[in-house]
Amino acid sequence: VILGLAVPAGGQNWCCKTVSFDSQWCQRDDCLGAGCLDGQSGVCSPLSDCICKDLVPYRTKNFCVLFKSCQRSNEDLEFAKDIVQLYTQRAASDSCIDALTRAICSYHFPLCESDSKDFKYICDSVCQQVKRNCGNVTLPYFAAEGSRCKPPGKDGDRECTEAQEGRVISCFATDAVVV
């Protein structure tokens, strides 16, 4: 669920931003949403255990709810691994866990180019990798809103998100820059 947040006058704080997973994330002037200190002193909730920290080098709207997005991503991965074990009768392999992690991070941290333009669909290549590496278990088994996989078609993997270490894969983004 993406919450609508009021933007301060002047439009200085936008939700579509590159995420900073460092220890000072909550003290930044442009921090919005859950966990931000809003000028108060204090310690930021740690994001070092966020499964998506190395997979989201791009601008995403979930900058607005960074702490909660990390928390939900971690919870969804544990749930997804349980689902894989339930359906396949074996623990998720490393390649399955990698595929699940990429899908979950794509789901919780959709690529955006502005506050009004984001790519909520997960690229079909990510969804197919989950199916291939996880014994035919597919994304709808653990995505809260059901299937967010972009159906394959003439556009291929266009206008969708694929979380991947160090770069963004999509027709509209390369090297963490939306084009």
Coordinates of C-alpha atoms in Angstrom, one line a residue:
V1 CA 0.0 0.0 0.0
I2 CA 1.4 3.4 -1.0
L3 CA 0.2 6.2 1.2
G4 CA -0.4 9.6 -0.2
L5 CA 1.6 12.2 1.8
A6 CA 1.1 15.9 1.8
V7 CA 4.0 17.7 0.1
P8 CA 5.2 20.9 1.9
A9 CA 4.7 24.2 0.2
G10 CA 7.3 24.9 -2.4
G11 CA 7.5 21.2 -3.4
Q12 CA 11.0 20.7 -1.9
N13 CA 10.3 17.2 -0.4
W14 CA 9.4 14.7 -3.1
C15 CA 8.8 11.0 -2.5
C16 CA 10.5 9.9 -5.8
K17 CA 14.1 9.9 -4.7
T18 CA 17.2 7.7 -4.6
V19 CA 17.2 5.8 -1.3
S20 CA 20.0 6.2 1.2
F21 CA 20.3 3.2 3.5
D22 CA 23.1 4.7 5.6
S23 CA 22.9 5.3 9.4
Q24 CA 21.8 8.9 8.9
W25 CA 18.8 8.3 6.6
C26 CA 16.2 9.6 9.1
Q27 CA 18.0 12.9 9.8
R28 CA 18.1 14.0 6.2
D29 CA 16.2 17.2 5.3
D30 CA 14.3 15.4 2.6
C31 CA 13.3 12.4 4.8
L32 CA 9.5 11.9 4.7
G33 CA 7.2 9.4 6.4
A34 CA 7.7 6.7 9.0
G35 CA 10.9 6.8 11.0
C36 CA 12.0 10.4 10.1
L37 CA 13.1 12.5 13.0
D38 CA 11.8 15.8 11.5
G39 CA 14.5 18.0 13.0
Q40 CA 14.6 16.2 16.3
S41 CA 17.8 14.6 17.6
G42 CA 18.0 10.9 17.9
V43 CA 19.2 7.7 16.3
C44 CA 17.8 6.4 13.1
S45 CA 16.3 2.9 13.0
P46 CA 18.9 0.6 11.5
L47 CA 18.5 -0.4 7.9
S48 CA 21.6 -2.5 7.7
D49 CA 19.5 -5.7 7.7
C50 CA 17.3 -4.5 4.9
I51 CA 17.4 -7.2 2.2
C52 CA 16.9 -4.5 -0.5
K53 CA 19.8 -2.2 0.6
D54 CA 22.1 -3.4 -2.2
L55 CA 19.4 -3.8 -4.8
V56 CA 17.8 -0.4 -5.0
P57 CA 20.3 2.1 -6.6
Y58 CA 17.4 3.9 -8.4
R59 CA 14.8 6.5 -7.6
T60 CA 11.8 5.0 -5.8
K61 CA 8.6 6.4 -4.3
N62 CA 9.0 4.2 -1.2
F63 CA 11.6 6.6 0.0
C64 CA 8.6 8.0 1.8
V65 CA 8.2 4.9 4.0
L66 CA 11.7 3.6 3.9
F67 CA 11.8 1.9 7.3
K68 CA 8.4 0.2 6.8
S69 CA 9.3 -0.9 3.3
C70 CA 12.5 -2.5 4.6
Q71 CA 10.6 -4.2 7.4
R72 CA 7.9 -5.5 5.1
S73 CA 10.5 -6.7 2.6
N74 CA 12.3 -8.7 5.2
E75 CA 9.0 -10.2 6.5
D76 CA 7.9 -11.1 3.0
L77 CA 11.1 -12.9 2.3
E78 CA 10.7 -15.1 5.4
F79 CA 7.1 -15.7 4.4
A80 CA 8.1 -16.5 0.8
K81 CA 10.7 -19.0 2.0
D82 CA 8.1 -20.7 4.1
I83 CA 5.7 -20.9 1.1
V84 CA 8.4 -22.4 -1.1
Q85 CA 9.1 -25.0 1.6
L86 CA 5.4 -25.8 1.9
Y87 CA 4.8 -26.2 -1.8
T88 CA 8.1 -27.9 -2.7
Q89 CA 8.7 -29.9 0.5
R90 CA 12.3 -28.6 0.7
A91 CA 14.0 -25.4 1.9
A92 CA 14.5 -22.6 -0.6
S93 CA 17.8 -22.9 -2.5
D94 CA 20.2 -19.9 -2.6
S95 CA 19.2 -19.2 -6.2
C96 CA 15.6 -19.3 -5.2
I97 CA 16.2 -16.9 -2.3
D98 CA 18.1 -14.5 -4.6
A99 CA 15.2 -14.6 -7.1
L100 CA 12.6 -14.0 -4.3
T101 CA 14.7 -11.2 -2.9
R102 CA 14.8 -9.4 -6.3
A103 CA 11.1 -9.8 -6.8
I104 CA 10.2 -8.6 -3.3
C105 CA 12.5 -5.6 -3.6
S106 CA 11.0 -4.8 -7.0
Y107 CA 7.6 -5.0 -5.4
H108 CA 8.3 -2.8 -2.3
F109 CA 10.6 -0.3 -4.1
P110 CA 9.1 0.4 -7.5
L111 CA 11.2 2.5 -9.9
C112 CA 9.9 6.0 -10.4
E113 CA 10.8 8.9 -12.6
S114 CA 8.6 11.5 -10.8
D115 CA 6.0 11.6 -8.0
S116 CA 3.3 11.0 -10.7
K117 CA 5.2 8.4 -12.8
D118 CA 6.3 5.1 -11.3
F119 CA 6.7 1.5 -12.5
K120 CA 4.7 -0.6 -10.1
Y121 CA 4.8 -3.7 -12.3
I122 CA 7.6 -6.2 -11.6
C123 CA 9.4 -7.1 -14.9
D124 CA 8.3 -10.5 -16.2
S125 CA 11.9 -11.7 -16.3
V126 CA 12.0 -11.3 -12.5
C127 CA 8.8 -13.3 -12.0
Q128 CA 10.0 -16.0 -14.4
Q129 CA 13.2 -16.3 -12.5
V130 CA 11.2 -16.9 -9.3
K131 CA 9.2 -19.6 -11.0
R132 CA 12.2 -21.2 -12.5
N133 CA 14.4 -21.2 -9.4
C134 CA 11.7 -21.9 -6.8
G135 CA 10.0 -25.0 -8.0
N136 CA 7.1 -23.3 -9.9
V137 CA 6.1 -21.2 -6.9
T138 CA 5.0 -17.8 -8.4
L139 CA 4.8 -14.3 -7.1
P140 CA 1.0 -14.3 -6.4
Y141 CA 1.6 -16.8 -3.5
F142 CA 3.2 -14.2 -1.4
A143 CA 2.6 -10.7 -2.8
A144 CA 0.0 -9.0 -0.6
E145 CA -1.8 -7.4 -3.6
G146 CA -1.7 -10.4 -5.8
S147 CA 0.2 -10.6 -9.1
R148 CA 2.1 -7.5 -9.9
C149 CA 4.1 -9.3 -12.7
K150 CA 4.0 -7.4 -16.0
P151 CA 2.5 -9.8 -18.5
P152 CA 4.8 -10.7 -21.3
G153 CA 4.0 -9.1 -24.6
K154 CA 5.2 -7.0 -27.4
D155 CA 6.7 -4.5 -24.9
G156 CA 8.9 -7.1 -23.2
D157 CA 10.2 -5.7 -19.9
R158 CA 9.2 -2.1 -20.5
E159 CA 7.8 0.2 -17.8
C160 CA 8.5 -2.2 -15.0
T161 CA 10.9 -2.6 -12.1
E162 CA 13.7 -5.1 -11.7
A163 CA 15.7 -4.7 -8.5
Q164 CA 19.3 -5.7 -9.2
E165 CA 22.6 -5.0 -7.5
G166 CA 24.2 -1.9 -8.8
R167 CA 22.0 -1.1 -11.7
V168 CA 18.4 -0.8 -12.9
I169 CA 17.1 -3.0 -15.7
S170 CA 14.3 -1.5 -17.8
C171 CA 13.8 0.2 -21.1
F172 CA 13.5 3.5 -19.2
A173 CA 16.5 3.2 -16.8
T174 CA 20.1 2.4 -17.0
D175 CA 22.8 2.8 -14.4
A176 CA 20.3 4.1 -11.9
V177 CA 19.1 7.0 -14.2
V178 CA 15.6 7.0 -15.7
V179 CA 15.8 8.0 -19.3

